[in-house]
Coordinates of N, CA, C and O in Angstrom, one line a residue:
M608 N 111.2 93.5 84.6 CA 111.6 95.0 84.5 C 112.6 95.2 83.6 O 112.8 96.1 82.8
A609 N 113.7 94.2 83.8 CA 114.9 94.4 82.9 C 114.6 94.3 81.4 O 115.0 95.0 80.6
N610 N 113.8 93.4 81.2 CA 113.3 93.3 79.7 C 112.7 94.4 79.2 O 112.8 94.8 78.1
H611 N 111.8 95.1 80.0 CA 111.1 96.1 79.6 C 111.9 97.4 79.1 O 111.8 98.1 78.2
V612 N 113.0 97.4 79.8 CA 114.0 98.5 79.5 C 115.2 98.2 78.6 O 116.2 98.6 78.6
H613 N 115.2 96.9 78.2 CA 116.0 96.2 77.2 C 117.4 96.1 78.0 O 118.5 96.4 77.2
L614 N 117.6 95.5 79.2 CA 118.8 95.4 79.9 C 119.0 93.9 80.3 O 117.9 93.3 80.5
N615 N 120.2 93.4 80.4 CA 120.5 92.1 81.0 C 120.0 92.3 82.5 O 120.2 93.3 83.2
S616 N 119.4 91.4 83.1 CA 118.7 91.4 84.3 C 119.8 91.6 85.5 O 119.5 92.2 86.4
T617 N 120.9 90.8 85.4 CA 121.9 91.1 86.4 C 122.5 92.6 86.5 O 122.4 93.2 87.4
Y618 N 122.7 93.1 85.2 CA 123.0 94.5 85.2 C 122.0 95.4 85.8 O 122.2 96.3 86.4
F619 N 120.7 95.2 85.3 CA 119.5 96.0 85.7 C 119.5 95.9 87.4 O 119.4 97.1 88.0
C620 N 119.7 94.8 87.9 CA 119.6 94.7 89.5 C 120.7 95.6 90.0 O 120.6 96.2 90.9
E621 N 121.9 95.3 89.5 CA 123.0 96.0 90.1 C 122.8 97.5 89.9 O 123.1 98.4 90.8
Y622 N 122.5 98.0 88.8 CA 122.2 99.4 88.4 C 121.1 100.0 89.3 O 121.4 101.1 90.0
F623 N 120.1 99.3 89.6 CA 118.9 99.6 90.3 C 119.4 99.9 91.8 O 119.1 100.7 92.5
K624 N 120.3 98.8 92.3 CA 120.5 99.0 93.7 C 121.6 100.2 94.0 O 121.6 100.9 94.8
N625 N 122.5 100.3 92.9 CA 123.5 101.4 93.0 C 122.6 102.9 92.9 O 123.0 103.7 93.5
Q626 N 121.6 103.0 92.2 CA 120.7 104.2 92.1 C 119.9 104.4 93.3 O 119.6 105.5 93.7
T627 N 119.3 103.3 93.8 CA 118.3 103.6 94.8 C 118.8 103.1 96.2 O 118.0 103.5 97.1
G628 N 119.7 102.2 96.3 CA 120.2 101.9 97.5 C 119.5 100.5 98.0 O 119.6 100.2 99.3
E629 N 118.4 100.2 97.4 CA 117.8 98.8 97.8 C 117.6 98.0 96.5 O 117.7 98.3 95.3
T630 N 117.5 96.7 96.8 CA 117.2 95.6 95.8 C 115.8 95.8 95.0 O 115.0 96.5 95.8
V631 N 115.8 95.3 94.0 CA 114.6 95.4 93.0 C 113.5 94.7 94.0 O 112.5 95.0 94.2
L632 N 113.8 93.5 94.7 CA 112.9 92.8 95.4 C 112.4 93.6 96.6 O 111.2 93.6 96.9
D633 N 113.3 94.3 97.3 CA 112.9 95.1 98.3 C 112.0 96.2 98.0 O 111.0 96.5 98.7
Y634 N 112.2 96.8 97.0 CA 111.5 97.8 96.3 C 110.1 97.4 96.1 O 109.0 97.9 96.5
V635 N 109.8 96.2 95.4 CA 108.7 95.6 94.9 C 107.9 95.3 96.2 O 106.7 95.5 96.3
T636 N 108.6 94.7 97.2 CA 108.0 94.2 98.4 C 107.4 95.4 99.2 O 106.2 95.5 99.5
N637 N 108.2 96.5 99.4 CA 107.9 97.9 100.1 C 106.4 98.4 99.4 O 105.7 98.8 100.0
E638 N 106.6 98.6 98.1 CA 105.4 99.1 97.4 C 104.2 98.3 97.5 O 103.1 98.8 97.8
R639 N 104.3 96.8 97.4 CA 103.2 96.0 97.6 C 102.5 96.2 99.1 O 101.4 96.3 99.2
L640 N 103.5 96.3 100.0 CA 103.2 96.5 101.5 C 102.4 97.8 101.7 O 101.6 98.0 102.5
K641 N 102.8 98.9 101.0 CA 102.3 100.1 101.0 C 100.7 100.1 100.6 O 99.8 100.5 101.3
V642 N 100.6 99.5 99.5 CA 99.1 99.2 99.1 C 98.4 98.4 100.1 O 97.2 98.8 100.2
A643 N 99.0 97.3 100.6 CA 98.4 96.4 101.6 C 98.0 97.4 102.7 O 96.8 97.1 103.4
K644 N 98.8 98.3 103.0 CA 98.6 99.0 104.3 C 97.4 100.1 104.0 O 96.4 100.1 105.0
E645 N 97.4 100.5 102.9 CA 96.2 101.3 102.7 C 94.9 100.5 102.6 O 94.0 101.1 103.0
L646 N 94.9 99.4 102.0 CA 93.7 98.5 102.0 C 93.3 98.2 103.4 O 92.1 98.0 103.6
L647 N 94.1 97.8 104.1 CA 93.8 97.3 105.7 C 93.2 98.5 106.3 O 92.4 98.2 107.1
S648 N 93.7 99.7 106.1 CA 93.1 100.7 107.0 C 92.1 101.5 106.3 O 91.2 102.3 107.1
H649 N 91.7 101.5 105.0 CA 90.7 102.0 104.4 C 89.5 101.2 103.8 O 88.5 101.6 103.2
T650 N 89.6 99.9 103.9 CA 88.5 99.0 103.4 C 88.4 98.0 104.4 O 89.0 97.6 105.4
D651 N 87.2 97.3 104.2 CA 86.9 96.0 105.1 C 87.2 94.9 104.1 O 86.6 93.7 104.7
L652 N 88.1 94.8 103.3 CA 88.4 93.6 102.6 C 89.1 92.6 103.6 O 89.7 92.9 104.6
K653 N 88.7 91.3 103.1 CA 89.4 90.2 104.0 C 90.9 90.3 103.8 O 91.2 90.5 102.5
I654 N 91.7 89.8 104.7 CA 93.1 89.7 104.6 C 93.5 89.0 103.4 O 94.5 89.4 102.6
Y655 N 92.9 87.8 103.2 CA 93.3 87.1 102.0 C 93.1 87.6 100.6 O 93.8 87.6 99.8
D656 N 91.9 88.5 100.6 CA 91.6 89.3 99.6 C 92.8 90.5 99.2 O 93.3 90.6 98.1
I657 N 93.2 91.0 100.3 CA 94.0 92.0 100.3 C 95.5 91.4 99.7 O 96.3 91.9 98.9
A658 N 95.7 90.4 100.4 CA 97.1 89.5 100.0 C 97.0 89.3 98.4 O 98.0 89.5 97.8
S659 N 96.1 88.7 98.0 CA 95.7 88.5 96.5 C 95.9 89.8 95.7 O 96.5 89.8 94.6
K660 N 95.3 90.9 96.2 CA 95.2 92.2 95.3 C 96.8 92.7 95.2 O 97.0 93.3 94.1
V661 N 97.7 92.6 96.1 CA 98.9 93.0 96.3 C 99.9 91.9 95.6 O 101.1 92.1 95.6
G662 N 99.4 90.7 95.4 CA 100.3 89.7 94.4 C 100.7 88.6 95.2 O 101.7 88.0 94.8
Y663 N 100.1 88.4 96.2 CA 100.5 87.2 97.2 C 99.4 86.4 97.2 O 98.3 86.4 97.7
Q664 N 99.7 85.0 96.6 CA 98.6 84.0 96.6 C 98.5 83.1 97.9 O 97.4 82.7 98.4
D665 N 99.6 83.2 98.7 CA 99.5 82.5 100.0 C 99.4 83.5 101.1 O 100.4 84.2 101.4
T666 N 98.4 83.4 101.8 CA 98.0 84.3 102.9 C 98.9 84.4 104.1 O 99.4 85.3 104.6
K667 N 99.4 83.2 104.3 CA 100.3 82.9 105.3 C 101.6 83.6 105.0 O 102.3 84.0 106.0
Y668 N 102.2 83.4 103.9 CA 103.5 84.1 103.5 C 103.1 85.5 103.6 O 104.1 86.3 104.1
F669 N 102.2 86.0 103.1 CA 101.8 87.5 103.0 C 101.8 88.0 104.6 O 102.5 88.9 104.9
S670 N 101.2 87.1 105.3 CA 101.0 87.7 106.9 C 102.4 87.7 107.6 O 102.8 88.4 108.1
R671 N 103.1 86.7 107.2 CA 104.6 86.7 107.6 C 105.4 87.7 107.3 O 106.2 88.4 108.1
L672 N 105.4 87.9 105.9 CA 106.2 89.0 105.3 C 105.8 90.4 105.8 O 106.7 91.2 106.2
F673 N 104.4 90.7 106.0 CA 103.9 91.9 106.5 C 104.4 92.1 107.9 O 105.1 93.2 108.3
K674 N 104.4 91.1 108.7 CA 104.9 91.3 110.2 C 106.4 91.4 110.2 O 106.9 92.2 110.9
Q675 N 107.2 90.7 109.2 CA 108.6 91.1 109.3 C 108.9 92.4 108.9 O 109.9 93.0 109.4
W676 N 108.0 93.1 108.0 CA 108.4 94.5 107.5 C 107.9 95.5 108.4 O 108.5 96.6 108.4
T677 N 106.7 95.1 109.1 CA 105.9 96.2 109.9 C 105.9 96.0 111.3 O 105.7 97.0 112.1
G678 N 106.4 94.8 111.7 CA 106.3 94.4 113.2 C 105.0 94.2 113.6 O 104.7 93.9 114.9
Q679 N 104.0 94.1 112.8 CA 102.6 93.8 113.1 C 102.0 92.9 112.2 O 102.3 92.9 110.9
L680 N 101.1 91.8 112.6 CA 100.4 90.9 111.7 C 99.3 92.0 111.1 O 99.1 93.1 111.6
P681 N 98.8 91.8 109.7 CA 98.0 92.6 109.0 C 96.8 92.7 109.9 O 96.2 93.9 110.0
S682 N 96.3 91.9 110.7 CA 95.0 92.1 111.6 C 95.4 93.1 112.6 O 94.6 94.0 112.9
Q683 N 96.6 93.0 113.1 CA 97.0 93.9 114.1 C 97.2 95.4 113.7 O 96.6 96.3 114.1
Y684 N 97.6 95.4 112.4 CA 97.8 96.7 111.7 C 96.5 97.3 111.5 O 96.2 98.5 111.8
R685 N 95.5 96.5 111.1 CA 94.1 97.1 110.9 C 93.5 97.5 112.1 O 92.8 98.6 112.0
D686 N 93.6 96.8 113.2 CA 93.1 97.2 114.5 C 93.5 98.7 114.8 O 92.9 99.3 115.5
T687 N 94.8 98.9 114.7 CA 95.6 100.2 115.1 C 95.5 101.2 114.1 O 95.8 102.3 114.4
H688 N 95.2 101.0 113.0 CA 95.1 102.0 111.8 C 93.8 102.1 110.9 O 93.8 102.6 110.0
E689 N 92.8 101.7 111.6 CA 91.5 101.4 111.0 C 91.0 102.9 110.7 O 90.6 103.6 111.8
F690 N 90.6 103.4 109.6 CA 89.9 104.6 109.2 C 88.5 104.6 108.6 O 87.9 105.5 108.6
F691 N 88.2 103.4 108.3 CA 86.9 103.4 107.7 C 85.8 103.0 108.6 O 86.2 102.6 109.8
V692 N 84.6 103.4 108.4 CA 83.5 103.2 109.2 C 82.8 101.7 109.0 O 82.4 101.4 107.9
K693 N 82.7 101.1 110.0 CA 82.2 99.7 109.9 C 80.6 100.0 109.9 O 80.1 100.8 110.6
K694 N 80.0 99.0 109.1 CA 78.6 99.0 108.9 C 77.9 98.3 110.0 O 78.7 97.3 110.5

Protein backbone atom coordinates (compact mmCIF):
# COMPACT_ATOMS: atom_id res chain seq x y z
CA MET A 1 0.00 0.00 0.00
CA ALA A 2 2.79 2.41 0.91
CA ASN A 3 4.46 1.91 -2.45
CA HIS A 4 1.17 2.54 -4.21
CA VAL A 5 0.93 6.00 -2.65
CA HIS A 6 4.69 6.62 -2.91
CA LEU A 7 5.37 6.76 0.83
CA ASN A 8 7.92 5.16 3.10
CA SER A 9 6.27 2.09 4.66
CA THR A 10 7.04 3.13 8.26
CA TYR A 11 5.66 6.61 7.69
CA PHE A 12 2.58 5.20 5.93
CA CYS A 13 1.84 2.83 8.83
CA GLU A 14 2.18 5.60 11.40
CA TYR A 15 0.07 7.98 9.31
CA PHE A 16 -2.60 5.30 8.77
CA LYS A 17 -2.83 4.58 12.50
CA ASN A 18 -3.03 8.28 13.36
CA GLN A 19 -5.84 8.80 10.85
CA THR A 20 -7.88 5.64 11.50
CA GLY A 21 -6.98 4.58 15.02
CA GLU A 22 -6.04 1.09 13.86
CA THR A 23 -3.01 -0.56 12.34
CA VAL A 24 -2.85 -1.45 8.67
CA LEU A 25 -2.76 -5.15 9.59
CA ASP A 26 -5.85 -4.84 11.80
CA TYR A 27 -7.67 -2.97 9.04
CA VAL A 28 -6.81 -5.59 6.42
CA THR A 29 -7.71 -8.45 8.77
CA ASN A 30 -11.05 -6.84 9.61
CA GLU A 31 -11.88 -6.32 5.94
CA ARG A 32 -10.95 -9.92 5.09
CA LEU A 33 -13.09 -11.24 7.94
CA LYS A 34 -16.07 -9.11 6.84
CA VAL A 35 -15.92 -10.80 3.46
CA ALA A 36 -15.50 -14.20 5.12
CA LYS A 37 -18.62 -13.59 7.24
CA GLU A 38 -20.61 -12.72 4.12
CA LEU A 39 -19.41 -15.87 2.36
CA LEU A 40 -20.12 -18.03 5.41
CA SER A 41 -23.66 -16.75 5.77
CA HIS A 42 -24.64 -16.47 2.10
CA THR A 43 -22.90 -19.36 0.35
CA ASP A 44 -22.30 -23.04 0.88
CA LEU A 45 -18.58 -22.77 0.07
CA LYS A 46 -16.28 -24.94 2.14
CA ILE A 47 -14.40 -23.13 4.88
CA TYR A 48 -11.05 -23.85 3.23
CA ASP A 49 -12.36 -22.24 0.01
CA ILE A 50 -13.52 -19.18 1.94
CA ALA A 51 -10.16 -18.94 3.71
CA SER A 52 -8.42 -19.01 0.36
CA LYS A 53 -10.79 -16.46 -1.21
CA VAL A 54 -10.06 -13.94 1.55
CA GLY A 55 -6.30 -14.46 1.38
CA TYR A 56 -5.45 -17.20 3.88
CA GLN A 57 -3.86 -20.38 2.54
CA ASP A 58 -3.72 -22.03 5.96
CA THR A 59 -7.26 -22.98 6.99
CA LYS A 60 -6.25 -23.68 10.60
CA TYR A 61 -4.71 -20.23 10.90
CA PHE A 62 -7.81 -18.67 9.33
CA SER A 63 -10.07 -20.51 11.77
CA ARG A 64 -7.95 -19.49 14.77
CA LEU A 65 -7.88 -15.86 13.62
CA PHE A 66 -11.61 -15.88 12.89
CA LYS A 67 -12.34 -17.16 16.40
CA GLN A 68 -9.97 -14.63 17.94
CA TRP A 69 -11.75 -11.75 16.18
CA THR A 70 -15.38 -12.96 16.34
CA GLY A 71 -15.52 -15.30 19.32
CA GLN A 72 -16.73 -18.16 17.11
CA LEU A 73 -15.18 -20.69 14.79
CA PRO A 74 -16.18 -20.22 11.14
CA SER A 75 -18.43 -23.29 11.31
CA GLN A 76 -20.17 -21.94 14.44
CA TYR A 77 -20.63 -18.57 12.77
CA ARG A 78 -22.17 -20.25 9.73
CA ASP A 79 -24.56 -22.27 11.90
CA THR A 80 -25.84 -19.15 13.67
CA HIS A 81 -25.84 -16.73 10.69
CA GLU A 82 -26.88 -18.93 7.80
CA PHE A 83 -29.12 -17.12 5.29
CA PHE A 84 -28.81 -19.26 2.19
CA VAL A 85 -31.18 -22.10 1.38
CA LYS A 86 -29.57 -25.53 1.41
CA LYS A 87 -30.43 -27.85 -1.44
